[in-house]
């Protein structure tokens, strides 16, 4: 079980029984298949009692995602400690980066799990429920921040979904690279895409920021659609 | 089983065995509970053979969502029959309306299922996988439409997630009203929110559309963030 043990999160040392169960499970899942492996097989290889398994993991599926509970707790704490001065869209983008960081902390394990999850429908479904909990955590935070807006819950739900979709798009690109690329390579671009789309709220320009006297003058037909106006502004600004 | 039969999708008449199974399942789920009901209980009440159940439904969970397969097929066909002239964002918003329409076709059944699904974690997880398939269908369409863009897959994934989140926000509002409100009450606003955020692409103004000579002149500091520029334009246009 050397490879799973070396590359897995099994060697944190703080919870040796739990770590041994994760390492044994991955050893068995990757060699014999997920469906073919029983909880009894896992506890036998890990050398721990059956009751220990269910103390740490509600089901066989959960052992595949051993770090998500901790990451969800970290995300919740990160969002709670924020102030009302912080831009809410930037805040949820930064919260999403915590998930990427968890994956990037252990690339070999993350890639191994990605390949396993792709091939087992039951695990894909389980992963959806994990992703859903992240999305709800972000949406709940945004709903509080947007509570004063008539479209607050709608805006919160849509932005949370956007952030999760962008994060997962970048995460999958990193996983497909075998965890070889820099974790930020796609993530910065993806989250910046979301941030640009929704725009900061409540952010103010710092007083020390240098201002130039340049101005843009735009003349648009009344009927011109907004996207065309925006595109025109962007290309004008890019040219300067 | 009168109520489930009258309100359920059981009376389409085209597939009487399947319809009887759905009606029997809902009768049992709502009176005895989802976990406490077995497939044997369902087939006994429906008066059909056990093998019939599994011919129509892969699992006990699937009988709760009997119309989604058909709706997914309808959505796929709707997206395939589109032309490249159509705005992709409007197209996926219209595709999402097909799901709302399926719910609105049978409000009593939809509300009954909503209450059931909320109270059974296994069904919530199953529903997530259904929602995921809609989201992938929309994203795959958008990826084809945005194939020429460097950020095509990212843009496609994020917009698909936005549309699904907006749709579900409006659908839940309708379900919480007990299916009493007009189905479009929240849906139009929610999808318009997404459409405005992402802007139409490839849409052209019709030649017959009347143009006015009004113009907007905007002067912005070079350092002004784009969201502030857009907000300024929007409020200026709203005032006219």
Tab-separated table of C-alpha atoms in Angstrom:
chain	number	residue	atom	x	y	z
A	1	UNK	CA	0.000	0.000	0.000
A	2	UNK	CA	3.047	2.164	-0.367
A	3	UNK	CA	1.849	4.466	-3.124
A	4	UNK	CA	-1.490	5.397	-1.619
A	5	UNK	CA	0.160	5.859	1.744
A	6	UNK	CA	2.898	8.041	0.398
A	7	UNK	CA	0.689	10.162	-1.758
A	8	UNK	CA	-2.523	10.131	0.275
A	9	UNK	CA	-3.493	12.367	3.127
A	10	UNK	CA	-2.759	9.348	5.314
A	11	UNK	CA	0.441	10.594	6.810
A	12	UNK	CA	-0.807	13.613	8.730
A	13	UNK	CA	-0.240	11.576	11.878
A	14	UNK	CA	-2.933	13.316	13.900
A	15	UNK	CA	-5.583	10.681	13.325
A	16	UNK	CA	-3.628	7.502	12.541
A	17	UNK	CA	-6.658	5.165	12.413
A	18	UNK	CA	-8.574	7.451	10.082
A	19	UNK	CA	-5.500	7.942	7.917
A	20	UNK	CA	-4.898	4.195	7.751
A	21	UNK	CA	-8.507	3.664	6.626
A	22	UNK	CA	-8.174	6.220	3.833
A	23	UNK	CA	-4.915	4.701	2.619
A	24	UNK	CA	-6.290	1.155	2.736
A	25	UNK	CA	-9.503	2.189	0.956
A	26	UNK	CA	-7.626	3.832	-1.917
A	27	UNK	CA	-5.279	0.875	-2.208
A	28	UNK	CA	-8.274	-1.456	-2.592
A	29	UNK	CA	-10.437	0.837	-4.732
A	30	UNK	CA	-7.662	1.347	-7.280
A	31	UNK	CA	-6.567	-2.289	-7.448
A	32	UNK	CA	-9.888	-4.169	-7.062
A	33	UNK	CA	-12.449	-1.493	-7.930
A	34	UNK	CA	-14.801	0.553	-5.774
A	35	UNK	CA	-17.875	-1.673	-6.087
A	36	UNK	CA	-15.892	-4.847	-5.429
A	37	UNK	CA	-14.407	-3.536	-2.195
A	38	UNK	CA	-16.351	-3.907	1.070
A	39	UNK	CA	-15.928	-1.989	4.307
A	40	UNK	CA	-14.760	-5.294	5.819
A	41	UNK	CA	-11.953	-5.465	3.245
A	42	UNK	CA	-10.882	-1.940	4.164
A	43	UNK	CA	-10.801	-2.428	7.930
A	44	UNK	CA	-8.943	-5.726	7.500
A	45	UNK	CA	-6.195	-4.119	5.431
A	46	UNK	CA	-6.045	-1.068	7.704
A	47	UNK	CA	-5.838	-3.299	10.765
A	48	UNK	CA	-8.554	-1.449	12.688
A	49	UNK	CA	-11.994	-2.443	13.976
A	50	UNK	CA	-15.155	-2.145	11.870
A	51	UNK	CA	-16.719	0.318	14.304
A	52	UNK	CA	-13.776	2.676	13.776
A	53	UNK	CA	-14.671	2.987	10.123
A	54	UNK	CA	-18.172	4.209	10.823
A	55	UNK	CA	-16.938	6.531	13.553
A	56	UNK	CA	-15.006	8.431	10.899
A	57	UNK	CA	-17.076	7.886	7.760
A	58	UNK	CA	-20.855	7.615	7.366
A	59	UNK	CA	-20.460	5.473	4.229
A	60	UNK	CA	-17.969	3.859	1.866
A	61	UNK	CA	-18.363	6.866	-0.437
A	62	UNK	CA	-17.253	9.308	2.251
A	63	UNK	CA	-13.816	7.737	2.649
A	64	UNK	CA	-13.049	8.917	-0.902
A	65	UNK	CA	-13.503	12.555	0.165
A	66	UNK	CA	-11.847	12.612	3.588
A	67	UNK	CA	-10.859	16.287	3.562
A	68	UNK	CA	-14.049	17.987	2.449
A	69	UNK	CA	-15.612	18.233	5.910
A	70	UNK	CA	-12.545	20.078	7.143
A	71	UNK	CA	-12.465	22.300	4.083
A	72	UNK	CA	-16.153	23.182	4.441
A	73	UNK	CA	-15.551	24.149	8.060
A	74	UNK	CA	-12.569	26.267	7.007
A	75	UNK	CA	-14.653	27.974	4.311
A	76	UNK	CA	-17.476	28.702	6.758
A	77	UNK	CA	-15.041	30.225	9.262
A	78	UNK	CA	-13.344	32.279	6.538
A	79	UNK	CA	-16.678	33.742	5.448
A	80	UNK	CA	-17.804	34.438	8.997
A	81	UNK	CA	-14.673	36.332	9.925
A	82	UNK	CA	-15.106	38.753	7.023
A	83	UNK	CA	-16.159	42.350	7.520
A	84	UNK	CA	-18.924	44.200	5.709
A	85	UNK	CA	-16.225	46.335	4.090
A	86	UNK	CA	-15.039	43.442	1.975
A	87	UNK	CA	-16.409	43.064	-1.507
A	88	UNK	CA	-18.748	40.039	-1.389
A	89	UNK	CA	-17.865	38.706	-4.858
A	90	UNK	CA	-14.122	38.845	-4.192
A	91	UNK	CA	-14.743	37.221	-0.817
A	92	UNK	CA	-16.524	34.182	-2.265
A	93	UNK	CA	-13.856	33.853	-4.973
A	94	UNK	CA	-11.237	33.751	-2.226
A	95	UNK	CA	-13.331	31.229	-0.302
A	96	UNK	CA	-13.398	28.995	-3.400
A	97	UNK	CA	-9.593	29.140	-3.548
A	98	UNK	CA	-9.523	27.261	-0.224
A	99	UNK	CA	-10.934	24.210	-2.010
A	100	UNK	CA	-8.300	24.431	-4.750
A	101	UNK	CA	-5.639	24.741	-2.076
A	102	UNK	CA	-6.867	21.554	-0.403
A	103	UNK	CA	-6.486	19.707	-3.715
A	104	UNK	CA	-3.114	21.292	-4.455
A	105	UNK	CA	-1.768	20.311	-1.031
A	106	UNK	CA	-1.700	16.734	-2.228
A	107	UNK	CA	-1.623	16.549	-6.034
A	108	UNK	CA	-0.992	12.801	-6.307
A	109	UNK	CA	-3.971	11.968	-4.098
A	110	UNK	CA	-6.178	14.505	-5.879
A	111	UNK	CA	-5.373	13.075	-9.319
A	112	UNK	CA	-5.864	9.494	-8.089
A	113	UNK	CA	-9.267	10.426	-6.699
A	114	UNK	CA	-10.233	12.306	-9.861
A	115	UNK	CA	-9.596	9.175	-11.961
A	116	UNK	CA	-11.476	6.984	-9.505
A	117	UNK	CA	-14.453	9.338	-9.258
A	118	UNK	CA	-14.729	9.657	-13.032
A	119	UNK	CA	-15.113	5.905	-13.408
A	120	UNK	CA	-17.622	5.208	-10.603
A	121	UNK	CA	-21.133	6.706	-11.038
A	122	UNK	CA	-21.918	6.345	-7.314
A	123	UNK	CA	-18.886	8.469	-6.463
A	124	UNK	CA	-19.772	11.105	-9.041
A	125	UNK	CA	-23.193	11.434	-7.427
A	126	UNK	CA	-21.626	11.654	-3.997
A	127	UNK	CA	-19.268	14.353	-5.242
A	128	UNK	CA	-22.230	16.375	-6.516
A	129	UNK	CA	-23.632	16.503	-3.009
A	130	UNK	CA	-20.260	17.706	-1.708
A	131	UNK	CA	-20.094	20.409	-4.377
A	132	UNK	CA	-23.659	21.384	-3.511
A	133	UNK	CA	-22.682	21.999	0.120
A	134	UNK	CA	-19.887	24.340	-0.959
A	135	UNK	CA	-22.302	26.170	-3.236
A	136	UNK	CA	-24.880	26.532	-0.432
A	137	UNK	CA	-22.182	27.831	1.928
A	138	UNK	CA	-21.197	30.528	-0.567
A	139	UNK	CA	-24.825	31.336	-1.417
A	140	UNK	CA	-25.807	31.660	2.255
A	141	UNK	CA	-22.988	34.136	2.801
A	142	UNK	CA	-23.991	36.154	-0.268
A	143	UNK	CA	-27.667	36.127	0.775
A	144	UNK	CA	-26.667	37.782	4.044
A	145	UNK	CA	-24.526	40.341	2.214
A	146	UNK	CA	-27.268	41.067	-0.344
A	147	UNK	CA	-30.120	41.022	2.192
A	148	UNK	CA	-30.855	44.696	1.495
A	149	UNK	CA	-31.437	44.128	-2.225
A	150	UNK	CA	-34.832	43.192	-3.677
A	151	UNK	CA	-33.060	40.621	-5.890
A	152	UNK	CA	-30.790	39.489	-3.042
A	153	UNK	CA	-31.469	35.743	-2.979
A	154	UNK	CA	-31.496	35.452	-6.762
A	155	UNK	CA	-28.246	37.383	-7.102
A	156	UNK	CA	-26.676	35.331	-4.298
A	157	UNK	CA	-27.669	31.973	-5.790
A	158	UNK	CA	-26.554	32.876	-9.296
A	159	UNK	CA	-23.176	34.295	-8.237
A	160	UNK	CA	-22.479	31.317	-5.954
A	161	UNK	CA	-23.235	28.947	-8.835
A	162	UNK	CA	-20.983	30.981	-11.143
A	163	UNK	CA	-18.085	30.860	-8.704
A	164	UNK	CA	-18.429	27.111	-8.206
A	165	UNK	CA	-18.668	26.468	-11.957
A	166	UNK	CA	-15.599	28.620	-12.656
A	167	UNK	CA	-13.665	26.969	-9.824
A	168	UNK	CA	-14.530	23.488	-11.045
A	169	UNK	CA	-13.648	24.348	-14.628
A	170	UNK	CA	-10.159	25.405	-13.492
A	171	UNK	CA	-9.813	22.529	-11.030
A	172	UNK	CA	-10.611	19.971	-13.746
A	173	UNK	CA	-8.027	21.543	-16.062
A	174	UNK	CA	-5.441	21.176	-13.301
A	175	UNK	CA	-6.476	17.574	-12.574
A	176	UNK	CA	-6.347	16.701	-16.271
A	177	UNK	CA	-2.759	17.980	-16.298
A	178	UNK	CA	-2.046	15.293	-13.696
A	179	UNK	CA	-1.574	18.021	-11.099
A	180	UNK	CA	1.551	19.126	-12.996
A	181	UNK	CA	0.564	22.724	-13.737
A	182	UNK	CA	0.679	25.501	-11.194
A	183	UNK	CA	-2.629	25.417	-9.265
A	184	UNK	CA	-3.226	29.107	-9.940
A	185	UNK	CA	-2.665	28.771	-13.695
A	186	UNK	CA	-6.328	28.408	-14.612
A	187	UNK	CA	-7.902	29.399	-11.290
A	188	UNK	CA	-6.923	33.071	-11.375
A	189	UNK	CA	-8.294	33.485	-14.873
A	190	UNK	CA	-11.523	31.607	-14.083
A	191	UNK	CA	-12.322	33.536	-10.906
A	192	UNK	CA	-11.352	36.829	-12.503
A	193	UNK	CA	-13.861	36.034	-15.259
A	194	UNK	CA	-16.605	35.721	-12.639
A	195	UNK	CA	-15.485	38.776	-10.715
A	196	UNK	CA	-15.444	40.885	-13.858
A	197	UNK	CA	-18.870	39.626	-14.851
A	198	UNK	CA	-20.554	40.479	-11.586
A	199	UNK	CA	-18.439	43.425	-10.597
A	200	UNK	CA	-17.352	44.382	-7.134
A	201	UNK	CA	-19.945	45.733	-4.794
A	202	UNK	CA	-19.077	48.209	-2.098
A	203	UNK	CA	-15.471	48.416	-3.175
A	204	UNK	CA	-13.994	51.876	-3.122
A	205	UNK	CA	-10.908	53.220	-4.773
A	206	UNK	CA	-8.130	53.848	-2.286
A	207	UNK	CA	-7.297	57.529	-1.666
A	208	UNK	CA	-3.652	56.991	-2.577
A	209	UNK	CA	-4.428	55.602	-5.964
A	210	UNK	CA	-3.052	57.783	-8.691
A	211	UNK	CA	-5.646	59.188	-11.007
A	212	UNK	CA	-4.992	60.257	-14.536
A	213	UNK	CA	-6.910	62.922	-16.335
A	214	UNK	CA	-7.662	60.679	-19.290
A	215	UNK	CA	-11.267	60.451	-20.222
A	216	UNK	CA	-13.248	58.269	-22.559
A	217	UNK	CA	-16.092	59.758	-24.502
A	218	UNK	CA	-18.563	57.281	-25.806
A	219	UNK	CA	-21.450	58.051	-28.054
A	220	UNK	CA	-24.023	55.323	-28.416
A	221	UNK	CA	-27.390	55.048	-30.091
A	222	UNK	CA	-30.218	54.818	-27.638
A	223	UNK	CA	-31.229	51.414	-29.004
A	224	UNK	CA	-27.733	49.981	-28.840
A	225	UNK	CA	-27.750	46.831	-26.694
A	226	UNK	CA	-25.745	47.048	-23.479
A	227	UNK	CA	-23.303	44.302	-24.460
A	228	UNK	CA	-22.299	46.267	-27.526
A	229	UNK	CA	-21.774	49.401	-25.472
A	230	UNK	CA	-19.621	47.496	-23.000
A	231	UNK	CA	-17.597	45.835	-25.751
A	232	UNK	CA	-16.971	49.233	-27.302
A	233	UNK	CA	-15.776	50.652	-23.990
A	234	UNK	CA	-13.505	47.678	-23.358
A	235	UNK	CA	-11.878	47.799	-26.761
A	236	UNK	CA	-11.443	51.582	-26.430
A	237	UNK	CA	-9.776	51.208	-23.044
A	238	UNK	CA	-7.543	48.391	-24.320
A	239	UNK	CA	-6.279	50.570	-27.138
A	240	UNK	CA	-5.059	53.332	-24.862
B	1	UNK	CA	-54.791	6.129	-4.059
B	2	UNK	CA	-57.196	8.620	-5.494
B	3	UNK	CA	-55.277	11.774	-4.698
B	4	UNK	CA	-51.926	10.736	-6.127
B	5	UNK	CA	-53.664	9.332	-9.156
B	6	UNK	CA	-55.718	12.428	-9.807
B	7	UNK	CA	-52.859	14.817	-9.279
B	8	UNK	CA	-49.954	12.713	-10.507
B	9	UNK	CA	-48.743	12.251	-14.043
B	10	UNK	CA	-50.355	8.844	-13.816
B	11	UNK	CA	-53.288	9.546	-16.036
B	12	UNK	CA	-51.565	10.149	-19.329
B	13	UNK	CA	-52.889	6.775	-20.415
B	14	UNK	CA	-50.060	6.046	-22.832
B	15	UNK	CA	-48.133	3.878	-20.433
B	16	UNK	CA	-50.680	2.573	-17.939
B	17	UNK	CA	-48.306	0.257	-16.038
B	18	UNK	CA	-45.694	2.951	-15.606
B	19	UNK	CA	-48.332	5.470	-14.558
B	20	UNK	CA	-49.806	3.021	-12.045
B	21	UNK	CA	-46.355	2.490	-10.534
B	22	UNK	CA	-45.792	6.239	-10.108
B	23	UNK	CA	-49.204	6.723	-8.520
B	24	UNK	CA	-48.732	3.755	-6.155
B	25	UNK	CA	-45.229	4.879	-5.203
B	26	UNK	CA	-46.386	8.386	-4.278
B	27	UNK	CA	-49.322	7.033	-2.335
B	28	UNK	CA	-46.964	4.866	-0.254
B	29	UNK	CA	-44.132	7.398	0.045
B	30	UNK	CA	-46.429	10.092	1.389
B	31	UNK	CA	-48.366	7.861	3.786
B	32	UNK	CA	-45.656	5.437	5.016
B	33	UNK	CA	-42.447	7.288	4.153
B	34	UNK	CA	-39.877	6.806	1.406
B	35	UNK	CA	-37.414	4.665	3.372
B	36	UNK	CA	-40.152	2.418	4.753
B	37	UNK	CA	-41.575	1.620	1.323
B	38	UNK	CA	-40.084	-1.230	-0.703
B	39	UNK	CA	-40.318	-1.858	-4.433
B	40	UNK	CA	-42.378	-4.945	-3.531
B	41	UNK	CA	-44.906	-2.709	-1.735
B	42	UNK	CA	-45.166	-0.507	-4.818
B	43	UNK	CA	-45.704	-3.289	-7.342
B	44	UNK	CA	-48.266	-4.957	-5.038
B	45	UNK	CA	-50.345	-1.772	-4.774
B	46	UNK	CA	-49.963	-1.015	-8.487
B	47	UNK	CA	-50.977	-4.557	-9.374
B	48	UNK	CA	-48.097	-5.129	-11.768
B	49	UNK	CA	-45.143	-7.523	-11.777
B	50	UNK	CA	-41.823	-6.715	-10.112
B	51	UNK	CA	-39.925	-6.894	-13.399
B	52	UNK	CA	-42.171	-4.140	-14.797
B	53	UNK	CA	-40.880	-1.752	-12.158
B	54	UNK	CA	-37.271	-2.184	-13.188
B	55	UNK	CA	-38.164	-2.004	-16.850
B	56	UNK	CA	-39.316	1.572	-16.260
B	57	UNK	CA	-37.157	2.735	-13.355
B	58	UNK	CA	-33.532	1.873	-12.546
B	59	UNK	CA	-34.129	2.466	-8.828
B	60	UNK	CA	-36.720	3.440	-6.209
B	61	UNK	CA	-35.395	7.002	-6.394
B	62	UNK	CA	-36.129	7.285	-10.112
B	63	UNK	CA	-39.868	6.722	-9.697
B	64	UNK	CA	-39.997	10.077	-7.869
B	65	UNK	CA	-38.756	11.881	-10.985
B	66	UNK	CA	-40.660	10.093	-13.753
B	67	UNK	CA	-40.726	12.996	-16.233
B	68	UNK	CA	-37.127	14.172	-16.195
B	69	UNK	CA	-35.874	11.713	-18.822
B	70	UNK	CA	-38.511	12.987	-21.224
B	71	UNK	CA	-37.758	16.605	-20.375
B	72	UNK	CA	-34.017	16.100	-20.891
B	73	UNK	CA	-34.712	14.584	-24.292
B	74	UNK	CA	-36.977	17.518	-25.149
B	75	UNK	CA	-34.306	19.996	-24.047
B	76	UNK	CA	-31.629	18.247	-26.102
B	77	UNK	CA	-33.849	18.301	-29.194
B	78	UNK	CA	-34.738	21.960	-28.641
B	79	UNK	CA	-31.055	22.923	-28.458
B	80	UNK	CA	-30.122	20.828	-31.487
B	81	UNK	CA	-32.777	22.346	-33.695
B	82	UNK	CA	-31.506	25.870	-33.042
B	83	UNK	CA	-29.662	27.886	-35.671
B	84	UNK	CA	-26.398	29.734	-35.253
B	85	UNK	CA	-28.353	32.982	-35.665
B	86	UNK	CA	-30.000	32.551	-32.286
B	87	UNK	CA	-28.438	34.227	-29.295
B	88	UNK	CA	-26.911	31.414	-27.209
B	89	UNK	CA	-27.781	32.924	-23.823
B	90	UNK	CA	-31.425	33.487	-24.747
B	91	UNK	CA	-31.515	29.971	-26.183
B	92	UNK	CA	-30.388	28.292	-22.950
B	93	UNK	CA	-32.796	30.461	-20.942
B	94	UNK	CA	-35.620	29.236	-23.182
B	95	UNK	CA	-34.375	25.661	-22.801
B	96	UNK	CA	-34.571	26.050	-19.014
B	97	UNK	CA	-38.191	27.166	-19.339
B	98	UNK	CA	-39.024	23.674	-20.633
B	99	UNK	CA	-38.234	22.303	-17.164
B	100	UNK	CA	-40.451	24.879	-15.483
B	101	UNK	CA	-43.214	24.025	-17.944
B	102	UNK	CA	-42.962	20.331	-17.032
B	103	UNK	CA	-43.468	21.251	-13.367
B	104	UNK	CA	-46.267	23.691	-14.142
B	105	UNK	CA	-48.126	21.091	-16.219
B	106	UNK	CA	-48.968	19.314	-12.986
B	107	UNK	CA	-48.723	21.668	-10.003
B	108	UNK	CA	-50.214	19.299	-7.406
B	109	UNK	CA	-47.745	16.541	-8.271
B	110	UNK	CA	-44.838	18.988	-8.376
B	111	UNK	CA	-45.634	20.394	-4.929
B	112	UNK	CA	-46.136	16.901	-3.473
B	113	UNK	CA	-42.743	15.828	-4.812
B	114	UNK	CA	-41.080	19.016	-3.571
B	115	UNK	CA	-42.233	18.290	-0.018
B	116	UNK	CA	-41.185	14.664	-0.273
B	117	UNK	CA	-37.763	15.476	-1.709
B	118	UNK	CA	-37.062	18.089	0.962
B	119	UNK	CA	-37.570	15.527	3.728
B	120	UNK	CA	-35.564	12.599	2.267
B	121	UNK	CA	-31.776	13.123	1.952
B	122	UNK	CA	-31.454	10.250	-0.550
B	123	UNK	CA	-33.947	11.951	-2.853
B	124	UNK	CA	-32.209	15.313	-2.544
B	125	UNK	CA	-28.972	13.663	-3.661
B	126	UNK	CA	-30.764	11.986	-6.525
B	127	UNK	CA	-32.275	15.302	-7.563
B	128	UNK	CA	-28.804	16.875	-7.637
B	129	UNK	CA	-27.743	14.328	-10.247
B	130	UNK	CA	-30.827	15.178	-12.312
B	131	UNK	CA	-30.071	18.895	-12.085
B	132	UNK	CA	-26.468	18.166	-13.051
B	133	UNK	CA	-27.615	16.473	-16.260
B	134	UNK	CA	-29.649	19.550	-17.241
B	135	UNK	CA	-26.662	21.760	-16.493
B	136	UNK	CA	-24.349	19.586	-18.608
B	137	UNK	CA	-26.852	19.630	-21.476
B	138	UNK	CA	-26.920	23.439	-21.436
B	139	UNK	CA	-23.141	23.687	-20.998
B	140	UNK	CA	-22.450	21.292	-23.874
B	141	UNK	CA	-24.635	23.411	-26.155
B	142	UNK	CA	-22.885	26.617	-25.070
B	143	UNK	CA	-19.449	25.035	-25.505
B	144	UNK	CA	-20.319	24.349	-29.121
B	145	UNK	CA	-21.594	27.899	-29.605
B	146	UNK	CA	-18.543	29.428	-27.900
B	147	UNK	CA	-16.033	27.065	-29.528
B	148	UNK	CA	-14.376	29.996	-31.326
B	149	UNK	CA	-13.598	31.845	-28.097
B	150	UNK	CA	-10.426	31.312	-26.076
B	151	UNK	CA	-12.531	31.312	-22.887
B	152	UNK	CA	-15.268	29.198	-24.519
B	153	UNK	CA	-15.513	26.281	-22.069
B	154	UNK	CA	-15.206	28.528	-19.033
B	155	UNK	CA	-17.864	30.919	-20.322
B	156	UNK	CA	-20.135	28.006	-21.243
B	157	UNK	CA	-19.838	26.314	-17.848
B	158	UNK	CA	-20.382	29.518	-15.888
B	159	UNK	CA	-23.393	30.663	-17.922
B	160	UNK	CA	-24.995	27.202	-17.766
B	161	UNK	CA	-24.569	27.183	-13.984
B	162	UNK	CA	-26.036	30.699	-13.775
B	163	UNK	CA	-29.103	29.723	-15.787
B	164	UNK	CA	-29.715	26.607	-13.702
B	165	UNK	CA	-29.305	28.533	-10.434
B	166	UNK	CA	-31.694	31.271	-11.586
B	167	UNK	CA	-34.209	28.723	-12.834
B	168	UNK	CA	-34.093	26.793	-9.563
B	169	UNK	CA	-34.418	29.953	-7.501
B	170	UNK	CA	-37.639	30.817	-9.361
B	171	UNK	CA	-38.898	27.225	-9.379
B	172	UNK	CA	-38.495	26.959	-5.603
B	173	UNK	CA	-40.400	30.223	-5.112
B	174	UNK	CA	-43.246	28.794	-7.185
B	175	UNK	CA	-43.182	25.477	-5.311
B	176	UNK	CA	-43.179	27.287	-1.966
B	177	UNK	CA	-46.335	29.097	-3.097
B	178	UNK	CA	-47.911	25.655	-3.386
B	179	UNK	CA	-47.963	26.029	-7.152
B	180	UNK	CA	-50.523	28.824	-6.731
B	181	UNK	CA	-48.643	31.650	-8.416
B	182	UNK	CA	-48.300	32.017	-12.162
B	183	UNK	CA	-45.300	29.911	-13.242
B	184	UNK	CA	-43.760	32.856	-15.073
B	185	UNK	CA	-44.048	35.188	-12.073
B	186	UNK	CA	-40.511	34.637	-10.827
B	187	UNK	CA	-39.063	32.813	-13.827
B	188	UNK	CA	-39.109	35.759	-16.242
B	189	UNK	CA	-37.359	37.992	-13.742
B	190	UNK	CA	-34.770	35.341	-12.832
B	191	UNK	CA	-33.830	34.479	-16.414
B	192	UNK	CA	-33.828	38.131	-17.421
B	193	UNK	CA	-31.343	38.738	-14.599
B	194	UNK	CA	-29.006	36.152	-16.134
B	195	UNK	CA	-29.545	37.357	-19.677
B	196	UNK	CA	-28.772	40.961	-18.682
B	197	UNK	CA	-25.664	39.870	-16.811
B	198	UNK	CA	-24.161	37.923	-19.680
B	199	UNK	CA	-25.566	39.900	-22.530
B	200	UNK	CA	-26.740	38.583	-25.851
B	201	UNK	CA	-24.113	37.425	-28.295
B	202	UNK	CA	-24.597	37.508	-32.008
B	203	UNK	CA	-27.937	39.208	-31.740
B	204	UNK	CA	-28.579	41.805	-34.381
B	205	UNK	CA	-31.075	44.581	-34.460
B	206	UNK	CA	-33.813	43.918	-36.967
B	207	UNK	CA	-33.854	46.232	-39.990
B	208	UNK	CA	-37.415	47.317	-39.282
B	209	UNK	CA	-36.674	48.394	-35.776
B	210	UNK	CA	-37.192	52.092	-35.351
B	211	UNK	CA	-34.083	53.974	-34.385
B	212	UNK	CA	-34.108	57.214	-32.529
B	213	UNK	CA	-31.442	59.839	-32.812
B	214	UNK	CA	-30.943	59.989	-29.066
B	215	UNK	CA	-27.420	59.569	-27.922
B	216	UNK	CA	-25.772	59.047	-24.598
B	217	UNK	CA	-22.497	60.738	-23.885
B	218	UNK	CA	-20.509	59.244	-21.109
B	219	UNK	CA	-17.337	60.667	-19.673
B	220	UNK	CA	-15.406	58.389	-17.400
B	221	UNK	CA	-12.054	58.561	-15.659
B	222	UNK	CA	-9.557	56.150	-17.104
B	223	UNK	CA	-9.204	54.376	-13.744
B	224	UNK	CA	-12.932	54.004	-13.183
B	225	UNK	CA	-13.764	50.323	-12.715
B	226	UNK	CA	-15.934	48.796	-15.410
B	227	UNK	CA	-18.834	48.025	-13.049
B	228	UNK	CA	-19.120	51.672	-12.148
B	229	UNK	CA	-19.116	52.690	-15.801
B	230	UNK	CA	-21.845	50.141	-16.561
B	231	UNK	CA	-23.926	51.219	-13.575
B	232	UNK	CA	-23.641	54.821	-14.721
B	233	UNK	CA	-24.799	53.940	-18.212
B	234	UNK	CA	-27.700	51.877	-16.904
B	235	UNK	CA	-28.978	54.554	-14.574
B	236	UNK	CA	-28.616	57.172	-17.322
B	237	UNK	CA	-30.615	55.040	-19.755
B	238	UNK	CA	-33.268	54.303	-17.105
B	239	UNK	CA	-33.809	58.003	-16.507
B	240	UNK	CA	-34.637	58.800	-20.126
